[in-house]
Amino acid sequence: MSNLKSNANSHSSFQTALEAILNEKTIPTFQRAIWLDRLDQQLRSHLPATLASQCRLANVNGKKLVFLVESAAWHTKLRLSESQLLDAARSIGLMATQVIIKILPSLLPFTKEYLKEANGLVNAEIPKGLQEALRALHGSNIRRNAEI
């Protein structure tokens, strides 16, 4: 019985969340995001695989296609493929005349392993630092072995 009640509650909370997201004001935003994603896939399919994996259509602004890349090298390579992108855009009905390419550097040096290691070092030092700060604020009334 409680399992059925739990499912009913989770379904109703999901429904409430869904209704909150999909209201009249947000639907056009979601539709545009889906349209941009599909357009991105269509346009990048006309690029070499290595280049397609390094860029992303960010926006269509009037007659401009706005792409994001991670570095100046990919910017140059995508610029060399500009005519291919414009031809592909026109073939699917867009009146694009210009490609804008913006460099958005990623956090490549910060791999998951690096961040995990760095967070471990920081987290190990936090309790010591907090205990020292508490002692400074409240004097020696704080136990030395307190767990924070």
mmCIF file of N, CA and C in Angstrom:
data_model
loop_
_atom_site.group_PDB
_atom_site.id
_atom_site.type_symbol
_atom_site.label_atom_id
_atom_site.label_comp_id
_atom_site.label_asym_id
_atom_site.label_seq_id
_atom_site.Cartn_x
_atom_site.Cartn_y
_atom_site.Cartn_z
ATOM 1 N N MET A 1 0.809 -1.194 0.000
ATOM 2 C CA MET A 1 0.000 0.000 0.000
ATOM 3 C C MET A 1 0.856 1.264 0.000
ATOM 4 N N SER A 2 1.847 1.317 0.912
ATOM 5 C CA SER A 2 2.665 2.520 0.995
ATOM 6 C C SER A 2 3.458 2.723 -0.294
ATOM 7 N N ASN A 3 3.806 1.614 -0.962
ATOM 8 C CA ASN A 3 4.518 1.714 -2.222
ATOM 9 C C ASN A 3 3.654 2.390 -3.281
ATOM 10 N N LEU A 4 2.371 2.043 -3.317
ATOM 11 C CA LEU A 4 1.457 2.683 -4.255
ATOM 12 C C LEU A 4 1.308 4.166 -3.946
ATOM 13 N N LYS A 5 1.246 4.485 -2.669
ATOM 14 C CA LYS A 5 1.119 5.876 -2.253
ATOM 15 C C LYS A 5 2.381 6.654 -2.643
ATOM 16 N N SER A 6 3.526 6.034 -2.467
ATOM 17 C CA SER A 6 4.788 6.663 -2.819
ATOM 18 C C SER A 6 4.846 6.942 -4.316
ATOM 19 N N ASN A 7 4.425 5.969 -5.135
ATOM 20 C CA ASN A 7 4.409 6.171 -6.582
ATOM 21 C C ASN A 7 3.450 7.287 -6.963
ATOM 22 N N ALA A 8 2.299 7.347 -6.319
ATOM 23 C CA ALA A 8 1.326 8.398 -6.618
ATOM 24 C C ALA A 8 1.891 9.769 -6.275
ATOM 25 N N ASN A 9 2.577 9.861 -5.129
ATOM 26 C CA ASN A 9 3.179 11.128 -4.728
ATOM 27 C C ASN A 9 4.282 11.551 -5.690
ATOM 28 N N SER A 10 5.142 10.609 -6.089
ATOM 29 C CA SER A 10 6.229 10.958 -6.997
ATOM 30 C C SER A 10 5.677 11.343 -8.361
ATOM 31 N N HIS A 11 4.590 10.673 -8.785
ATOM 32 C CA HIS A 11 3.976 11.015 -10.071
ATOM 33 C C HIS A 11 3.372 12.416 -10.012
ATOM 34 N N SER A 12 2.685 12.735 -8.911
ATOM 35 C CA SER A 12 2.057 14.055 -8.811
ATOM 36 C C SER A 12 3.120 15.157 -8.700
ATOM 37 N N SER A 13 4.226 14.883 -7.995
ATOM 38 C CA SER A 13 5.275 15.900 -7.905
ATOM 39 C C SER A 13 5.969 16.069 -9.252
ATOM 40 N N PHE A 14 6.112 14.973 -9.996
ATOM 41 C CA PHE A 14 6.676 15.063 -11.341
ATOM 42 C C PHE A 14 5.757 15.885 -12.232
ATOM 43 N N GLN A 15 4.469 15.609 -12.130
ATOM 44 C CA GLN A 15 3.480 16.332 -12.929
ATOM 45 C C GLN A 15 3.503 17.822 -12.591
ATOM 46 N N THR A 16 3.610 18.155 -11.320
ATOM 47 C CA THR A 16 3.665 19.551 -10.893
ATOM 48 C C THR A 16 4.921 20.222 -11.448
ATOM 49 N N ALA A 17 6.044 19.533 -11.369
ATOM 50 C CA ALA A 17 7.293 20.082 -11.896
ATOM 51 C C ALA A 17 7.198 20.271 -13.404
ATOM 52 N N LEU A 18 6.623 19.307 -14.083
ATOM 53 C CA LEU A 18 6.458 19.394 -15.527
ATOM 54 C C LEU A 18 5.569 20.574 -15.906
ATOM 55 N N GLU A 19 4.502 20.763 -15.174
ATOM 56 C CA GLU A 19 3.598 21.887 -15.434
ATOM 57 C C GLU A 19 4.303 23.221 -15.188
ATOM 58 N N ALA A 20 5.144 23.267 -14.174
ATOM 59 C CA ALA A 20 5.871 24.497 -13.872
ATOM 60 C C ALA A 20 6.856 24.841 -14.986
ATOM 61 N N ILE A 21 7.471 23.818 -15.556
ATOM 62 C CA ILE A 21 8.437 24.044 -16.626
ATOM 63 C C ILE A 21 7.737 24.398 -17.933
ATOM 64 N N LEU A 22 6.710 23.644 -18.251
ATOM 65 C CA LEU A 22 6.051 23.807 -19.540
ATOM 66 C C LEU A 22 4.835 24.726 -19.443
ATOM 67 N N ASN A 23 5.069 25.948 -19.081
ATOM 68 C CA ASN A 23 3.960 26.893 -19.089
ATOM 69 C C ASN A 23 4.022 27.704 -20.380
ATOM 70 N N GLU A 24 3.068 28.557 -20.599
ATOM 71 C CA GLU A 24 2.964 29.302 -21.851
ATOM 72 C C GLU A 24 4.192 30.151 -22.142
ATOM 73 N N LYS A 25 4.859 30.621 -21.101
ATOM 74 C CA LYS A 25 6.009 31.498 -21.293
ATOM 75 C C LYS A 25 7.272 30.738 -21.686
ATOM 76 N N THR A 26 7.406 29.495 -21.235
ATOM 77 C CA THR A 26 8.649 28.763 -21.486
ATOM 78 C C THR A 26 8.600 27.883 -22.730
ATOM 79 N N ILE A 27 7.429 27.549 -23.223
ATOM 80 C CA ILE A 27 7.327 26.659 -24.375
ATOM 81 C C ILE A 27 8.095 27.190 -25.592
ATOM 82 N N PRO A 28 7.981 28.476 -25.949
ATOM 83 C CA PRO A 28 8.756 28.958 -27.095
ATOM 84 C C PRO A 28 10.271 28.801 -26.910
ATOM 85 N N THR A 29 10.745 28.960 -25.684
ATOM 86 C CA THR A 29 12.170 28.800 -25.408
ATOM 87 C C THR A 29 12.602 27.362 -25.645
ATOM 88 N N PHE A 30 11.797 26.397 -25.153
ATOM 89 C CA PHE A 30 12.114 24.993 -25.369
ATOM 90 C C PHE A 30 12.043 24.637 -26.846
ATOM 91 N N GLN A 31 11.061 25.163 -27.550
ATOM 92 C CA GLN A 31 10.929 24.885 -28.979
ATOM 93 C C GLN A 31 12.145 25.412 -29.734
ATOM 94 N N ARG A 32 12.608 26.606 -29.372
ATOM 95 C CA ARG A 32 13.785 27.164 -30.044
ATOM 96 C C ARG A 32 15.032 26.345 -29.728
ATOM 97 N N ALA A 33 15.170 25.916 -28.498
ATOM 98 C CA ALA A 33 16.326 25.101 -28.122
ATOM 99 C C ALA A 33 16.343 23.796 -28.908
ATOM 100 N N ILE A 34 15.194 23.177 -29.053
ATOM 101 C CA ILE A 34 15.105 21.928 -29.820
ATOM 102 C C ILE A 34 15.412 22.194 -31.289
ATOM 103 N N TRP A 35 14.881 23.286 -31.819
ATOM 104 C CA TRP A 35 15.135 23.644 -33.218
ATOM 105 C C TRP A 35 16.628 23.885 -33.439
ATOM 106 N N LEU A 36 17.275 24.646 -32.526
ATOM 107 C CA LEU A 36 18.710 24.904 -32.656
ATOM 108 C C LEU A 36 19.521 23.617 -32.577
ATOM 109 N N ASP A 37 19.128 22.712 -31.688
ATOM 110 C CA ASP A 37 19.838 21.446 -31.560
ATOM 111 C C ASP A 37 19.747 20.629 -32.849
ATOM 112 N N ARG A 38 18.564 20.552 -33.416
ATOM 113 C CA ARG A 38 18.395 19.809 -34.679
ATOM 114 C C ARG A 38 19.167 20.474 -35.816
ATOM 115 N N LEU A 39 19.107 21.784 -35.866
ATOM 116 C CA LEU A 39 19.831 22.531 -36.893
ATOM 117 C C LEU A 39 21.332 22.327 -36.736
ATOM 118 N N ASP A 40 21.801 22.343 -35.506
ATOM 119 C CA ASP A 40 23.212 22.099 -35.212
ATOM 120 C C ASP A 40 23.648 20.743 -35.762
ATOM 121 N N GLN A 41 22.859 19.721 -35.504
ATOM 122 C CA GLN A 41 23.182 18.379 -35.998
ATOM 123 C C GLN A 41 23.205 18.344 -37.522
ATOM 124 N N GLN A 42 22.234 19.002 -38.146
ATOM 125 C CA GLN A 42 22.183 19.014 -39.608
ATOM 126 C C GLN A 42 23.389 19.728 -40.210
ATOM 127 N N LEU A 43 23.735 20.881 -39.667
ATOM 128 C CA LEU A 43 24.840 21.653 -40.231
ATOM 129 C C LEU A 43 26.190 20.989 -39.981
ATOM 130 N N ARG A 44 26.392 20.472 -38.772
ATOM 131 C CA ARG A 44 27.678 19.833 -38.478
ATOM 132 C C ARG A 44 27.883 18.549 -39.265
ATOM 133 N N SER A 45 26.800 17.948 -39.744
ATOM 134 C CA SER A 45 26.944 16.729 -40.552
ATOM 135 C C SER A 45 27.630 17.023 -41.889
ATOM 136 N N HIS A 46 27.710 18.290 -42.268
ATOM 137 C CA HIS A 46 28.375 18.683 -43.513
ATOM 138 C C HIS A 46 29.849 19.018 -43.301
ATOM 139 N N LEU A 47 30.328 18.872 -42.073
ATOM 140 C CA LEU A 47 31.719 19.163 -41.746
ATOM 141 C C LEU A 47 32.493 17.867 -41.555
ATOM 142 N N PRO A 48 33.827 17.915 -41.702
ATOM 143 C CA PRO A 48 34.630 16.735 -41.358
ATOM 144 C C PRO A 48 34.394 16.345 -39.894
ATOM 145 N N ALA A 49 34.444 15.061 -39.612
ATOM 146 C CA ALA A 49 34.105 14.554 -38.269
ATOM 147 C C ALA A 49 34.939 15.198 -37.172
ATOM 148 N N THR A 50 36.226 15.385 -37.400
ATOM 149 C CA THR A 50 37.067 15.978 -36.347
ATOM 150 C C THR A 50 36.661 17.414 -36.059
ATOM 151 N N LEU A 51 36.309 18.150 -37.087
ATOM 152 C CA LEU A 51 35.881 19.537 -36.899
ATOM 153 C C LEU A 51 34.476 19.599 -36.297
ATOM 154 N N ALA A 52 33.603 18.727 -36.758
ATOM 155 C CA ALA A 52 32.224 18.711 -36.255
ATOM 156 C C ALA A 52 32.182 18.447 -34.750
ATOM 157 N N SER A 53 33.121 17.659 -34.257
ATOM 158 C CA SER A 53 33.125 17.347 -32.825
ATOM 159 C C SER A 53 33.682 18.492 -31.983
ATOM 160 N N GLN A 54 34.252 19.501 -32.625
ATOM 161 C CA GLN A 54 34.883 20.593 -31.891
ATOM 162 C C GLN A 54 34.130 21.914 -31.979
ATOM 163 N N CYS A 55 32.954 21.905 -32.585
ATOM 164 C CA CYS A 55 32.186 23.139 -32.690
ATOM 165 C C CYS A 55 30.729 22.873 -32.355
ATOM 166 N N ARG A 56 30.005 23.956 -32.151
ATOM 167 C CA ARG A 56 28.584 23.840 -31.783
ATOM 168 C C ARG A 56 27.863 25.087 -32.276
ATOM 169 N N LEU A 57 26.711 24.884 -32.913
ATOM 170 C CA LEU A 57 25.877 26.006 -33.296
ATOM 171 C C LEU A 57 25.264 26.590 -32.029
ATOM 172 N N ALA A 58 25.521 27.875 -31.790
ATOM 173 C CA ALA A 58 25.020 28.509 -30.575
ATOM 174 C C ALA A 58 23.749 29.307 -30.827
ATOM 175 N N ASN A 59 23.637 29.868 -32.045
ATOM 176 C CA ASN A 59 22.487 30.723 -32.306
ATOM 177 C C ASN A 59 22.346 30.963 -33.799
ATOM 178 N N VAL A 60 21.162 31.336 -34.182
ATOM 179 C CA VAL A 60 20.901 31.861 -35.514
ATOM 180 C C VAL A 60 20.317 33.238 -35.266
ATOM 181 N N ASN A 61 21.042 34.246 -35.691
ATOM 182 C CA ASN A 61 20.663 35.625 -35.423
ATOM 183 C C ASN A 61 20.449 36.335 -36.757
ATOM 184 N N GLY A 62 19.215 36.346 -37.210
ATOM 185 C CA GLY A 62 18.922 36.923 -38.523
ATOM 186 C C GLY A 62 19.554 36.062 -39.606
ATOM 187 N N LYS A 63 20.472 36.653 -40.353
ATOM 188 C CA LYS A 63 21.163 35.920 -41.423
ATOM 189 C C LYS A 63 22.531 35.411 -40.977
ATOM 190 N N LYS A 64 22.768 35.432 -39.679
ATOM 191 C CA LYS A 64 24.066 35.011 -39.135
ATOM 192 C C LYS A 64 23.937 33.688 -38.399
ATOM 193 N N LEU A 65 24.858 32.782 -38.680
ATOM 194 C CA LEU A 65 24.992 31.538 -37.916
ATOM 195 C C LEU A 65 26.111 31.764 -36.910
ATOM 196 N N VAL A 66 25.843 31.543 -35.644
ATOM 197 C CA VAL A 66 26.849 31.767 -34.599
ATOM 198 C C VAL A 66 27.310 30.409 -34.081
ATOM 199 N N PHE A 67 28.601 30.138 -34.243
ATOM 200 C CA PHE A 67 29.195 28.883 -33.791
ATOM 201 C C PHE A 67 30.174 29.148 -32.664
ATOM 202 N N LEU A 68 30.303 28.171 -31.771
ATOM 203 C CA LEU A 68 31.289 28.213 -30.687
ATOM 204 C C LEU A 68 32.349 27.156 -30.943
ATOM 205 N N VAL A 69 33.603 27.525 -30.706
ATOM 206 C CA VAL A 69 34.721 26.578 -30.768
ATOM 207 C C VAL A 69 35.565 26.781 -29.514
ATOM 208 N N GLU A 70 36.487 25.857 -29.263
ATOM 209 C CA GLU A 70 37.273 25.925 -28.029
ATOM 210 C C GLU A 70 38.613 26.633 -28.167
ATOM 211 N N SER A 71 39.103 26.808 -29.390
ATOM 212 C CA SER A 71 40.427 27.419 -29.528
ATOM 213 C C SER A 71 40.540 28.148 -30.858
ATOM 214 N N ALA A 72 41.605 28.931 -30.973
ATOM 215 C CA ALA A 72 41.863 29.679 -32.208
ATOM 216 C C ALA A 72 42.122 28.726 -33.380
ATOM 217 N N ALA A 73 42.731 27.595 -33.099
ATOM 218 C CA ALA A 73 42.996 26.627 -34.168
ATOM 219 C C ALA A 73 41.691 26.118 -34.772
ATOM 220 N N TRP A 74 40.719 25.778 -33.908
ATOM 221 C CA TRP A 74 39.425 25.307 -34.415
ATOM 222 C C TRP A 74 38.661 26.448 -35.077
ATOM 223 N N HIS A 75 38.866 27.665 -34.601
ATOM 224 C CA HIS A 75 38.260 28.846 -35.227
ATOM 225 C C HIS A 75 38.713 28.935 -36.679
ATOM 226 N N THR A 76 40.011 28.796 -36.897
ATOM 227 C CA THR A 76 40.566 28.878 -38.243
ATOM 228 C C THR A 76 40.038 27.759 -39.128
ATOM 229 N N LYS A 77 40.007 26.539 -38.593
ATOM 230 C CA LYS A 77 39.515 25.408 -39.386
ATOM 231 C C LYS A 77 38.044 25.567 -39.746
ATOM 232 N N LEU A 78 37.255 26.076 -38.809
ATOM 233 C CA LEU A 78 35.839 26.286 -39.099
ATOM 234 C C LEU A 78 35.658 27.430 -40.091
ATOM 235 N N ARG A 79 36.479 28.456 -39.987
ATOM 236 C CA ARG A 79 36.412 29.574 -40.935
ATOM 237 C C ARG A 79 36.667 29.073 -42.361
ATOM 238 N N LEU A 80 37.563 28.108 -42.503
ATOM 239 C CA LEU A 80 37.848 27.537 -43.828
ATOM 240 C C LEU A 80 36.670 26.736 -44.377
ATOM 241 N N SER A 81 35.763 26.312 -43.492
ATOM 242 C CA SER A 81 34.582 25.545 -43.909
ATOM 243 C C SER A 81 33.322 26.408 -43.968
ATOM 244 N N GLU A 82 33.506 27.719 -43.910
ATOM 245 C CA GLU A 82 32.369 28.640 -43.869
ATOM 246 C C GLU A 82 31.443 28.472 -45.073
ATOM 247 N N SER A 83 31.997 28.337 -46.259
ATOM 248 C CA SER A 83 31.147 28.217 -47.451
ATOM 249 C C SER A 83 30.320 26.925 -47.413
ATOM 250 N N GLN A 84 30.896 25.844 -46.889
ATOM 251 C CA GLN A 84 30.144 24.591 -46.737
ATOM 252 C C GLN A 84 28.955 24.787 -45.803
ATOM 253 N N LEU A 85 29.193 25.485 -44.688
ATOM 254 C CA LEU A 85 28.122 25.723 -43.721
ATOM 255 C C LEU A 85 27.011 26.587 -44.318
ATOM 256 N N LEU A 86 27.392 27.630 -45.041
ATOM 257 C CA LEU A 86 26.391 28.506 -45.652
ATOM 258 C C LEU A 86 25.587 27.759 -46.709
ATOM 259 N N ASP A 87 26.260 26.947 -47.516
ATOM 260 C CA ASP A 87 25.550 26.141 -48.526
ATOM 261 C C ASP A 87 24.581 25.171 -47.858
ATOM 262 N N ALA A 88 25.032 24.527 -46.783
ATOM 263 C CA ALA A 88 24.177 23.577 -46.068
ATOM 264 C C ALA A 88 22.980 24.302 -45.459
ATOM 265 N N ALA A 89 23.211 25.478 -44.896
ATOM 266 C CA ALA A 89 22.121 26.253 -44.296
ATOM 267 C C ALA A 89 21.095 26.654 -45.353
ATOM 268 N N ARG A 90 21.578 27.089 -46.496
ATOM 269 C CA ARG A 90 20.651 27.479 -47.571
ATOM 270 C C ARG A 90 19.878 26.285 -48.096
ATOM 271 N N SER A 91 20.516 25.129 -48.112
ATOM 272 C CA SER A 91 19.840 23.928 -48.631
ATOM 273 C C SER A 91 18.676 23.482 -47.744
ATOM 274 N N ILE A 92 18.691 23.909 -46.484
ATOM 275 C CA ILE A 92 17.573 23.539 -45.600
ATOM 276 C C ILE A 92 16.634 24.721 -45.333
ATOM 277 N N GLY A 93 16.798 25.776 -46.118
ATOM 278 C CA GLY A 93 15.837 26.872 -46.062
ATOM 279 C C GLY A 93 16.235 28.095 -45.271
ATOM 280 N N LEU A 94 17.422 28.122 -44.693
ATOM 281 C CA LEU A 94 17.870 29.320 -43.981
ATOM 282 C C LEU A 94 18.466 30.316 -44.970
ATOM 283 N N MET A 95 18.283 31.565 -44.704
ATOM 284 C CA MET A 95 18.814 32.615 -45.565
ATOM 285 C C MET A 95 20.140 33.147 -45.013
ATOM 286 N N ALA A 96 20.968 32.279 -44.504
ATOM 287 C CA ALA A 96 22.223 32.667 -43.862
ATOM 288 C C ALA A 96 23.204 33.225 -44.878
ATOM 289 N N THR A 97 23.851 34.330 -44.494
ATOM 290 C CA THR A 97 24.855 34.954 -45.352
ATOM 291 C C THR A 97 26.195 35.107 -44.647
ATOM 292 N N GLN A 98 26.219 34.831 -43.339
ATOM 293 C CA GLN A 98 27.433 35.060 -42.567
ATOM 294 C C GLN A 98 27.568 34.023 -41.464
ATOM 295 N N VAL A 99 28.814 33.629 -41.193
ATOM 296 C CA VAL A 99 29.108 32.736 -40.074
ATOM 297 C C VAL A 99 29.948 33.517 -39.064
ATOM 298 N N ILE A 100 29.452 33.581 -37.855
ATOM 299 C CA ILE A 100 30.192 34.204 -36.751
ATOM 300 C C ILE A 100 30.752 33.060 -35.912
ATOM 301 N N ILE A 101 32.041 33.129 -35.607
ATOM 302 C CA ILE A 101 32.666 32.076 -34.810
ATOM 303 C C ILE A 101 33.248 32.715 -33.561
ATOM 304 N N LYS A 102 32.827 32.192 -32.423
ATOM 305 C CA LYS A 102 33.314 32.708 -31.142
ATOM 306 C C LYS A 102 34.109 31.627 -30.431
ATOM 307 N N ILE A 103 35.191 32.042 -29.817
ATOM 308 C CA ILE A 103 36.029 31.111 -29.065
ATOM 309 C C ILE A 103 35.565 31.110 -27.614
ATOM 310 N N LEU A 104 35.231 29.934 -27.137
ATOM 311 C CA LEU A 104 34.797 29.761 -25.751
ATOM 312 C C LEU A 104 35.699 28.698 -25.138
ATOM 313 N N PRO A 105 36.808 29.136 -24.514
ATOM 314 C CA PRO A 105 37.753 28.147 -23.975
ATOM 315 C C PRO A 105 37.094 27.245 -22.940
ATOM 316 N N SER A 106 37.420 25.987 -23.018
ATOM 317 C CA SER A 106 36.863 25.036 -22.050
ATOM 318 C C SER A 106 37.816 24.872 -20.881
ATOM 319 N N LEU A 107 37.433 24.033 -19.967
ATOM 320 C CA LEU A 107 38.266 23.747 -18.799
ATOM 321 C C LEU A 107 39.054 22.467 -19.035
ATOM 322 N N LEU A 108 39.649 22.332 -20.211
ATOM 323 C CA LEU A 108 40.339 21.096 -20.560
ATOM 324 C C LEU A 108 41.413 20.668 -19.561
ATOM 325 N N PRO A 109 42.239 21.587 -19.032
ATOM 326 C CA PRO A 109 43.243 21.115 -18.080
ATOM 327 C C PRO A 109 42.623 20.561 -16.802
ATOM 328 N N PHE A 110 41.396 20.914 -16.529
ATOM 329 C CA PHE A 110 40.737 20.485 -15.311
ATOM 330 C C PHE A 110 39.912 19.230 -15.569
ATOM 331 N N THR A 111 40.594 18.127 -15.748
ATOM 332 C CA THR A 111 39.920 16.854 -15.971
ATOM 333 C C THR A 111 39.232 16.401 -14.694
ATOM 334 N N LYS A 112 38.387 15.401 -14.797
ATOM 335 C CA LYS A 112 37.688 14.877 -13.626
ATOM 336 C C LYS A 112 38.673 14.415 -12.565
ATOM 337 N N GLU A 113 39.747 13.757 -13.005
ATOM 338 C CA GLU A 113 40.734 13.252 -12.049
ATOM 339 C C GLU A 113 41.414 14.400 -11.314
ATOM 340 N N TYR A 114 41.769 15.450 -12.069
ATOM 341 C CA TYR A 114 42.425 16.605 -11.466
ATOM 342 C C TYR A 114 41.517 17.261 -10.434
ATOM 343 N N LEU A 115 40.252 17.472 -10.803
ATOM 344 C CA LEU A 115 39.310 18.111 -9.888
ATOM 345 C C LEU A 115 39.061 17.265 -8.654
ATOM 346 N N LYS A 116 38.983 15.936 -8.833
ATOM 347 C CA LYS A 116 38.756 15.040 -7.698
ATOM 348 C C LYS A 116 39.926 15.130 -6.722
ATOM 349 N N GLU A 117 41.136 15.130 -7.274
ATOM 350 C CA GLU A 117 42.333 15.213 -6.434
ATOM 351 C C GLU A 117 42.404 16.558 -5.718
ATOM 352 N N ALA A 118 42.149 17.639 -6.455
ATOM 353 C CA ALA A 118 42.205 18.973 -5.861
ATOM 354 C C ALA A 118 41.134 19.127 -4.785
ATOM 355 N N ASN A 119 39.931 18.644 -5.041
ATOM 356 C CA ASN A 119 38.859 18.731 -4.045
ATOM 357 C C ASN A 119 39.198 17.924 -2.805
ATOM 358 N N GLY A 120 39.844 16.781 -2.994
ATOM 359 C CA GLY A 120 40.254 15.967 -1.847
ATOM 360 C C GLY A 120 41.241 16.703 -0.966
ATOM 361 N N LEU A 121 42.200 17.393 -1.584
ATOM 362 C CA LEU A 121 43.180 18.156 -0.816
ATOM 363 C C LEU A 121 42.519 19.308 -0.082
ATOM 364 N N VAL A 122 41.631 20.010 -0.763
ATOM 365 C CA VAL A 122 40.936 21.138 -0.137
ATOM 366 C C VAL A 122 40.049 20.640 1.000
ATOM 367 N N ASN A 123 39.286 19.582 0.758
ATOM 368 C CA ASN A 123 38.377 19.062 1.782
ATOM 369 C C ASN A 123 39.126 18.568 3.009
ATOM 370 N N ALA A 124 40.326 18.045 2.841
ATOM 371 C CA ALA A 124 41.104 17.575 3.975
ATOM 372 C C ALA A 124 41.546 18.747 4.854
ATOM 373 N N GLU A 125 41.750 19.919 4.252
ATOM 374 C CA GLU A 125 42.219 21.081 4.995
ATOM 375 C C GLU A 125 41.092 21.895 5.614
ATOM 376 N N ILE A 126 39.881 21.761 5.115
ATOM 377 C CA ILE A 126 38.759 22.576 5.606
ATOM 378 C C ILE A 126 38.508 22.381 7.098
ATOM 379 N N PRO A 127 38.414 21.151 7.604
ATOM 380 C CA PRO A 127 38.145 21.012 9.045
ATOM 381 C C PRO A 127 39.210 21.673 9.919
ATOM 382 N N LYS A 128 40.467 21.538 9.531
ATOM 383 C CA LYS A 128 41.536 22.159 10.315
ATOM 384 C C LYS A 128 41.379 23.672 10.322
ATOM 385 N N GLY A 129 41.126 24.224 9.140
ATOM 386 C CA GLY A 129 40.981 25.671 9.027
ATOM 387 C C GLY A 129 39.771 26.182 9.796
ATOM 388 N N LEU A 130 38.664 25.458 9.737
ATOM 389 C CA LEU A 130 37.468 25.862 10.475
ATOM 390 C C LEU A 130 37.692 25.795 11.976
ATOM 391 N N GLN A 131 38.353 24.739 12.427
ATOM 392 C CA GLN A 131 38.631 24.623 13.860
ATOM 393 C C GLN A 131 39.514 25.776 14.325
ATOM 394 N N GLU A 132 40.520 26.121 13.529
ATOM 395 C CA GLU A 132 41.402 27.222 13.903
ATOM 396 C C GLU A 132 40.636 28.542 13.926
ATOM 397 N N ALA A 133 39.738 28.736 12.959
ATOM 398 C CA ALA A 133 38.933 29.963 12.921
ATOM 399 C C ALA A 133 38.006 30.033 14.127
ATOM 400 N N LEU A 134 37.382 28.902 14.486
ATOM 401 C CA LEU A 134 36.499 28.877 15.655
ATOM 402 C C LEU A 134 37.275 29.165 16.926
ATOM 403 N N ARG A 135 38.464 28.594 17.052
ATOM 404 C CA ARG A 135 39.294 28.857 18.237
ATOM 405 C C ARG A 135 39.649 30.330 18.320
ATOM 406 N N ALA A 136 39.962 30.925 17.177
ATOM 407 C CA ALA A 136 40.321 32.346 17.170
ATOM 408 C C ALA A 136 39.135 33.207 17.593
ATOM 409 N N LEU A 137 37.930 32.817 17.166
ATOM 410 C CA LEU A 137 36.737 33.594 17.511
ATOM 411 C C LEU A 137 36.288 33.386 18.951
ATOM 412 N N HIS A 138 36.349 32.134 19.421
ATOM 413 C CA HIS A 138 35.772 31.792 20.718
ATOM 414 C C HIS A 138 36.806 31.415 21.771
ATOM 415 N N GLY A 139 38.039 31.585 21.476
ATOM 416 C CA GLY A 139 39.069 31.245 22.443
ATOM 417 C C GLY A 139 39.282 29.740 22.512
ATOM 418 N N SER A 140 39.828 29.262 23.578
ATOM 419 C CA SER A 140 40.174 27.845 23.712
ATOM 420 C C SER A 140 39.013 27.004 24.218
ATOM 421 N N ASN A 141 37.793 27.525 24.221
ATOM 422 C CA ASN A 141 36.630 26.765 24.665
ATOM 423 C C ASN A 141 36.234 25.668 23.665
ATOM 424 N N ILE A 142 36.741 25.737 22.482
ATOM 425 C CA ILE A 142 36.417 24.742 21.453
ATOM 426 C C ILE A 142 37.306 23.518 21.664
ATOM 427 N N ARG A 143 36.682 22.353 21.669
ATOM 428 C CA ARG A 143 37.451 21.123 21.835
ATOM 429 C C ARG A 143 38.406 20.941 20.666
ATOM 430 N N ARG A 144 39.596 20.476 20.941
ATOM 431 C CA ARG A 144 40.597 20.275 19.903
ATOM 432 C C ARG A 144 40.243 19.104 18.981
ATOM 433 N N ASN A 145 39.519 18.135 19.442
ATOM 434 C CA ASN A 145 39.203 16.957 18.635
ATOM 435 C C ASN A 145 37.804 17.015 18.032
ATOM 436 N N ALA A 146 37.199 18.167 18.027
ATOM 437 C CA ALA A 146 35.824 18.280 17.503
ATOM 438 C C ALA A 146 35.805 17.964 16.016
ATOM 439 N N GLU A 147 34.786 17.257 15.633
ATOM 440 C CA GLU A 147 34.590 16.926 14.222
ATOM 441 C C GLU A 147 33.672 17.975 13.608
ATOM 442 N N ILE A 148 34.055 18.500 12.509
ATOM 443 C CA ILE A 148 33.215 19.485 11.822
ATOM 444 C C ILE A 148 32.730 18.887 10.536
#
